[in-house]
Amino acid sequence: MMGKIVGGFMMPHDPTVFINPKKLDNSHLMDAYAEIRRRIVALGATSAVIVGADHYILFTPKCLPQILICLGELNGPVDQLPGLPGRPIPHNAALAGYIFDHAQDVGFDLAVARSLGVDHAIGAPAHLCLPEDGSVKTVAVYMASGVAPYLRLRRAHAFGAMVKAAVEAANDEERVVVLGSGGISHWVGTGEMGRTNPAFDRMVLDAIVAGDADSLLALTDEEILREGGNGAMEIRHFLAVMGAMPGGSGEVIAYDAWEGAVTGLGFAQMRPAA
């Protein structure tokens, strides 16, 4: 027996999609989340490794883990948003523990939470993209992509590769999807908040479609900040998905620089190489 990475998905977690302060029609965005859920069910997934970023909700400026994995119970989101129930999230403690042990064995140090009240970065995809019956359990991972010092892009990509190796080495028939939550272009807490850059977003989505991690890895943090804003540092989560599926290719499910949000909203699927 062995586990398998059966797919990957990218989706936004912009709170304004749910708060919808302008009271615009957001049904097409909720449909995109539902489409991801449908595809995850069709893949026969049993677990989801969800990669997100903290927003100074879980961790303070005094505690900034580069990569953290939760080994125990999950609940949330603790920052309540319309349409996202704050409740326990079915978790896969065994898989999380196996990934952690494998990471230790190969020299990939991870910070650990014994249990976690997650924020919307994990809560949105867990509640909107996974089946309500709890049949797909979550492993929650937080990366340092919200504030400096940022995790290196290559380390985020390497993390995905490590997860793939861990899943495939597990003596279990887990069918795992990796979800990258966040992005794309947005400026958080700055005078440019509300601005998006569709050209940057399309460049990122084109790289996902082509399975071209190298073009994203070639970006400098300065380029990302200039073209995509500080919120676009969350493309690290997308790179983790791509690292788990080397040679894979992608498909854009939906994209909108929606007037009601503050983020370039991209939904995409990655498929493993044949």
CSV table of C-alpha atoms in Angstrom, one decimal:
chain,number,residue,atom,x,y,z
A,1,MET,CA,0.0,0.0,0.0
A,2,MET,CA,1.1,3.6,-0.6
A,3,GLY,CA,-0.4,7.0,-0.6
A,4,LYS,CA,-0.9,9.2,-3.6
A,5,ILE,CA,-1.2,12.8,-4.5
A,6,VAL,CA,-4.2,12.9,-6.7
A,7,GLY,CA,-4.6,16.6,-7.4
A,8,GLY,CA,-4.1,20.2,-6.3
A,9,PHE,CA,-6.1,23.3,-6.2
A,10,MET,CA,-5.6,27.0,-5.7
A,11,MET,CA,-8.2,29.3,-4.4
A,12,PRO,CA,-8.6,32.8,-2.7
A,13,HIS,CA,-9.5,33.4,0.9
A,14,ASP,CA,-10.3,37.1,0.7
A,15,PRO,CA,-12.7,38.0,3.6
A,16,THR,CA,-14.5,40.6,1.5
A,17,VAL,CA,-15.9,37.9,-0.7
A,18,PHE,CA,-17.9,36.7,2.3
A,19,ILE,CA,-18.5,40.1,4.0
A,20,ASN,CA,-19.5,41.6,0.6
A,21,PRO,CA,-19.7,45.1,1.9
A,22,LYS,CA,-20.9,46.4,-1.5
A,23,LYS,CA,-23.7,43.8,-1.6
A,24,LEU,CA,-22.7,42.7,-5.1
A,25,ASP,CA,-23.6,39.4,-6.7
A,26,ASN,CA,-20.9,36.9,-5.5
A,27,SER,CA,-22.6,33.8,-6.6
A,28,HIS,CA,-20.1,33.1,-9.4
A,29,LEU,CA,-17.3,33.0,-6.8
A,30,MET,CA,-19.2,30.7,-4.5
A,31,ASP,CA,-19.9,28.5,-7.5
A,32,ALA,CA,-16.1,28.3,-8.1
A,33,TYR,CA,-15.6,27.0,-4.5
A,34,ALA,CA,-18.4,24.5,-5.1
A,35,GLU,CA,-16.7,23.4,-8.3
A,36,ILE,CA,-13.5,22.7,-6.5
A,37,ARG,CA,-15.4,20.6,-3.9
A,38,ARG,CA,-17.1,18.7,-6.7
A,39,ARG,CA,-13.7,17.9,-8.3
A,40,ILE,CA,-12.2,16.9,-5.0
A,41,VAL,CA,-15.0,14.4,-4.5
A,42,ALA,CA,-14.6,13.1,-8.1
A,43,LEU,CA,-10.9,12.4,-7.4
A,44,GLY,CA,-11.9,10.2,-4.5
A,45,ALA,CA,-9.7,12.2,-2.1
A,46,THR,CA,-9.5,11.1,1.5
A,47,SER,CA,-7.3,14.0,2.9
A,48,ALA,CA,-6.4,17.6,2.0
A,49,VAL,CA,-3.2,19.3,3.0
A,50,ILE,CA,-4.2,23.0,3.1
A,51,VAL,CA,-1.5,25.6,3.0
A,52,GLY,CA,-2.3,29.1,4.1
A,53,ALA,CA,-0.8,32.2,5.7
A,54,ASP,CA,-1.5,33.7,9.1
A,55,HIS,CA,-2.8,37.2,9.2
A,56,TYR,CA,-1.6,38.2,12.7
A,57,ILE,CA,-4.6,36.3,14.1
A,58,LEU,CA,-2.9,33.1,15.3
A,59,PHE,CA,0.7,34.3,15.5
A,60,THR,CA,1.9,37.7,16.7
A,61,PRO,CA,4.8,39.7,15.3
A,62,LYS,CA,6.9,38.1,18.1
A,63,CYS,CA,6.3,34.5,16.8
A,64,LEU,CA,6.7,33.9,13.1
A,65,PRO,CA,7.2,30.3,12.2
A,66,GLN,CA,8.5,29.7,8.7
A,67,ILE,CA,6.4,26.6,8.3
A,68,LEU,CA,4.0,25.2,10.9
A,69,ILE,CA,2.0,21.9,10.7
A,70,CYS,CA,-0.9,21.1,13.1
A,71,LEU,CA,-0.7,17.6,14.5
A,72,GLY,CA,-4.0,17.6,16.3
A,73,GLU,CA,-7.5,19.0,16.4
A,74,LEU,CA,-8.6,21.9,14.2
A,75,ASN,CA,-11.5,24.3,14.5
A,76,GLY,CA,-12.5,27.6,13.1
A,77,PRO,CA,-12.2,29.9,11.5
A,78,VAL,CA,-11.7,31.9,14.7
A,79,ASP,CA,-12.3,35.1,12.8
A,80,GLN,CA,-16.0,34.6,12.1
A,81,LEU,CA,-17.1,35.5,8.5
A,82,PRO,CA,-20.6,35.2,6.9
A,83,GLY,CA,-21.0,31.7,5.4
A,84,LEU,CA,-18.0,30.2,7.2
A,85,PRO,CA,-19.1,28.4,10.3
A,86,GLY,CA,-16.8,28.4,13.3
A,87,ARG,CA,-16.7,24.7,14.1
A,88,PRO,CA,-14.4,21.7,14.3
A,89,ILE,CA,-12.7,20.7,11.1
A,90,PRO,CA,-12.2,17.0,10.5
A,91,HIS,CA,-8.5,16.5,10.8
A,92,ASN,CA,-6.1,13.7,9.9
A,93,ALA,CA,-3.7,13.5,12.8
A,94,ALA,CA,-2.1,10.3,11.5
A,95,LEU,CA,-1.2,11.8,8.2
A,96,ALA,CA,0.0,15.0,9.8
A,97,GLY,CA,2.2,13.1,12.1
A,98,TYR,CA,3.6,11.0,9.3
A,99,ILE,CA,4.4,14.1,7.2
A,100,PHE,CA,6.1,15.6,10.3
A,101,ASP,CA,8.2,12.5,11.0
A,102,HIS,CA,9.2,12.2,7.3
A,103,ALA,CA,10.2,15.9,7.3
A,104,GLN,CA,12.4,15.3,10.4
A,105,ASP,CA,14.0,12.3,8.7
A,106,VAL,CA,15.0,14.3,5.6
A,107,GLY,CA,16.1,17.4,7.4
A,108,PHE,CA,13.1,19.5,6.8
A,109,ASP,CA,12.4,21.3,10.1
A,110,LEU,CA,8.8,22.2,10.9
A,111,ALA,CA,7.2,24.0,13.7
A,112,VAL,CA,4.3,22.2,15.4
A,113,ALA,CA,0.9,23.0,16.9
A,114,ARG,CA,-0.7,20.4,19.0
A,115,SER,CA,-4.1,21.9,18.1
A,116,LEU,CA,-5.2,25.0,16.3
A,117,GLY,CA,-8.0,27.4,16.0
A,118,VAL,CA,-7.4,28.3,12.3
A,119,ASP,CA,-8.2,31.6,10.6
A,120,HIS,CA,-9.9,32.1,7.2
A,121,ALA,CA,-6.8,31.1,5.2
A,122,ILE,CA,-7.5,27.5,6.3
A,123,GLY,CA,-11.1,27.8,7.3
A,124,ALA,CA,-12.4,29.0,3.9
A,125,PRO,CA,-11.1,26.1,1.8
A,126,ALA,CA,-11.8,23.6,4.5
A,127,HIS,CA,-15.5,24.6,4.8
A,128,LEU,CA,-16.1,25.5,1.1
A,129,CYS,CA,-14.0,23.1,-0.9
A,130,LEU,CA,-14.2,19.9,1.2
A,131,PRO,CA,-17.3,17.7,1.6
A,132,GLU,CA,-19.6,18.6,4.5
A,133,ASP,CA,-19.7,15.0,5.6
A,134,GLY,CA,-16.1,15.1,6.8
A,135,SER,CA,-15.0,12.4,4.4
A,136,VAL,CA,-12.0,14.4,3.3
A,137,LYS,CA,-9.9,15.2,6.4
A,138,THR,CA,-7.6,18.2,6.7
A,139,VAL,CA,-3.9,18.6,7.5
A,140,ALA,CA,-3.3,22.3,8.2
A,141,VAL,CA,0.0,24.1,7.3
A,142,TYR,CA,0.9,27.7,7.8
A,143,MET,CA,3.7,29.3,5.8
A,144,ALA,CA,5.5,32.7,6.5
A,145,SER,CA,4.0,34.5,3.6
A,146,GLY,CA,2.0,37.2,5.4
A,147,VAL,CA,4.8,39.4,6.8
A,148,ALA,CA,8.6,39.4,6.7
A,149,PRO,CA,10.8,37.5,7.1
A,150,TYR,CA,9.2,35.5,4.3
A,151,LEU,CA,9.7,31.9,3.6
A,152,ARG,CA,11.9,31.5,0.5
A,153,LEU,CA,10.0,30.6,-2.7
A,154,ARG,CA,12.2,27.6,-3.3
A,155,ARG,CA,11.6,26.3,0.2
A,156,ALA,CA,7.8,26.5,-0.3
A,157,HIS,CA,8.2,24.5,-3.5
A,158,ALA,CA,10.5,22.0,-1.8
A,159,PHE,CA,7.9,21.6,1.0
A,160,GLY,CA,5.4,20.4,-1.6
A,161,ALA,CA,7.9,17.9,-2.9
A,162,MET,CA,8.6,16.7,0.6
A,163,VAL,CA,4.8,16.2,1.2
A,164,LYS,CA,4.6,14.2,-2.0
A,165,ALA,CA,7.5,11.9,-0.9
A,166,ALA,CA,5.9,11.6,2.6
A,167,VAL,CA,2.5,10.6,1.2
A,168,GLU,CA,4.0,8.1,-1.2
A,169,ALA,CA,6.1,6.5,1.6
A,170,ALA,CA,3.2,6.1,3.9
A,171,ASN,CA,1.9,2.6,4.5
A,172,ASP,CA,-1.6,3.7,3.8
A,173,GLU,CA,-3.8,4.2,0.8
A,174,GLU,CA,-4.4,7.9,1.3
A,175,ARG,CA,-5.6,9.9,-1.7
A,176,VAL,CA,-4.3,13.4,-1.0
A,177,VAL,CA,-5.1,16.8,-2.5
A,178,VAL,CA,-2.9,19.8,-1.8
A,179,LEU,CA,-4.7,23.1,-1.6
A,180,GLY,CA,-2.9,26.5,-1.9
A,181,SER,CA,-5.1,29.1,-0.2
A,182,GLY,CA,-4.5,32.8,-1.0
A,183,GLY,CA,-3.4,35.4,-3.5
A,184,ILE,CA,-3.3,36.6,-6.1
A,185,SER,CA,-2.5,40.3,-6.4
A,186,HIS,CA,-3.5,42.4,-3.4
A,187,TRP,CA,-2.2,45.1,-1.1
A,188,VAL,CA,-3.0,44.5,2.5
A,189,GLY,CA,-3.1,47.4,5.0
A,190,THR,CA,-1.5,49.9,2.7
A,191,GLY,CA,-2.7,53.0,0.9
A,192,GLU,CA,-3.1,50.8,-2.2
A,193,MET,CA,-5.5,48.4,-0.6
A,194,GLY,CA,-8.3,47.5,-3.0
A,195,ARG,CA,-6.0,47.6,-6.0
A,196,THR,CA,-5.4,44.5,-8.1
A,197,ASN,CA,-3.1,43.8,-11.0
A,198,PRO,CA,-4.8,41.4,-13.5
A,199,ALA,CA,-1.7,41.2,-15.6
A,200,PHE,CA,0.3,39.8,-12.7
A,201,ASP,CA,-2.5,37.5,-11.8
A,202,ARG,CA,-2.7,36.1,-15.4
A,203,MET,CA,1.1,35.6,-15.4
A,204,VAL,CA,0.7,33.5,-12.2
A,205,LEU,CA,-2.3,31.5,-13.6
A,206,ASP,CA,-0.5,30.9,-16.9
A,207,ALA,CA,2.4,29.4,-15.0
A,208,ILE,CA,0.1,27.1,-13.2
A,209,VAL,CA,-1.6,26.0,-16.4
A,210,ALA,CA,1.8,25.3,-18.0
A,211,GLY,CA,3.1,23.6,-14.8
A,212,ASP,CA,5.9,26.1,-15.0
A,213,ALA,CA,7.1,26.5,-11.5
A,214,ASP,CA,10.5,27.9,-12.7
A,215,SER,CA,9.0,31.2,-13.9
A,216,LEU,CA,7.5,31.8,-10.5
A,217,LEU,CA,10.6,30.7,-8.7
A,218,ALA,CA,12.6,33.2,-10.7
A,219,LEU,CA,10.6,36.1,-9.2
A,220,THR,CA,12.3,38.2,-6.5
A,221,ASP,CA,10.3,39.3,-3.5
A,222,GLU,CA,10.8,42.9,-4.7
A,223,GLU,CA,9.1,42.0,-8.0
A,224,ILE,CA,6.2,40.3,-6.3
A,225,LEU,CA,5.7,43.2,-3.9
A,226,ARG,CA,5.9,45.8,-6.7
A,227,GLU,CA,3.6,44.0,-9.2
A,228,GLY,CA,1.3,42.0,-7.0
A,229,GLY,CA,1.5,43.6,-3.6
A,230,ASN,CA,2.4,42.2,-0.2
A,231,GLY,CA,-0.6,39.9,-0.4
A,232,ALA,CA,0.8,38.2,-3.5
A,233,MET,CA,3.6,36.8,-1.3
A,234,GLU,CA,1.0,34.0,-0.8
A,235,ILE,CA,1.9,32.5,-4.2
A,236,ARG,CA,4.2,30.5,-2.0
A,237,HIS,CA,1.2,28.3,-1.3
A,238,PHE,CA,0.7,27.8,-5.0
A,239,LEU,CA,4.3,26.8,-5.4
A,240,ALA,CA,3.8,24.2,-2.6
A,241,VAL,CA,1.0,22.7,-4.7
A,242,MET,CA,3.2,22.7,-7.8
A,243,GLY,CA,6.1,21.1,-5.9
A,244,ALA,CA,3.8,18.2,-5.0
A,245,MET,CA,3.0,17.6,-8.6
A,246,PRO,CA,6.3,17.9,-10.6
A,247,GLY,CA,5.6,17.8,-14.4
A,248,GLY,CA,1.9,18.4,-13.8
A,249,SER,CA,-0.3,20.8,-15.6
A,250,GLY,CA,-3.1,23.1,-14.6
A,251,GLU,CA,-6.5,24.5,-15.5
A,252,VAL,CA,-8.0,27.8,-14.5
A,253,ILE,CA,-11.5,27.2,-13.1
A,254,ALA,CA,-12.4,30.9,-12.6
A,255,TYR,CA,-10.7,34.3,-12.4
A,256,ASP,CA,-12.2,37.7,-11.5
A,257,ALA,CA,-10.7,41.0,-10.4
A,258,TRP,CA,-14.1,41.4,-8.7
A,259,GLU,CA,-15.1,44.9,-7.7
A,260,GLY,CA,-16.4,43.7,-4.4
A,261,ALA,CA,-13.1,42.2,-3.3
A,262,VAL,CA,-9.6,43.5,-2.6
A,263,THR,CA,-7.9,40.5,-4.3
A,264,GLY,CA,-7.3,39.1,-7.7
A,265,LEU,CA,-9.5,36.0,-7.3
A,266,GLY,CA,-8.0,33.0,-9.0
A,267,PHE,CA,-9.4,29.4,-8.8
A,268,ALA,CA,-7.3,26.7,-10.4
A,269,GLN,CA,-6.6,23.0,-10.5
A,270,MET,CA,-3.3,21.2,-10.9
A,271,ARG,CA,-3.2,17.6,-12.2
A,272,PRO,CA,-0.2,15.3,-11.5
A,273,ALA,CA,1.9,14.2,-14.4
A,274,ALA,CA,0.6,11.1,-16.2
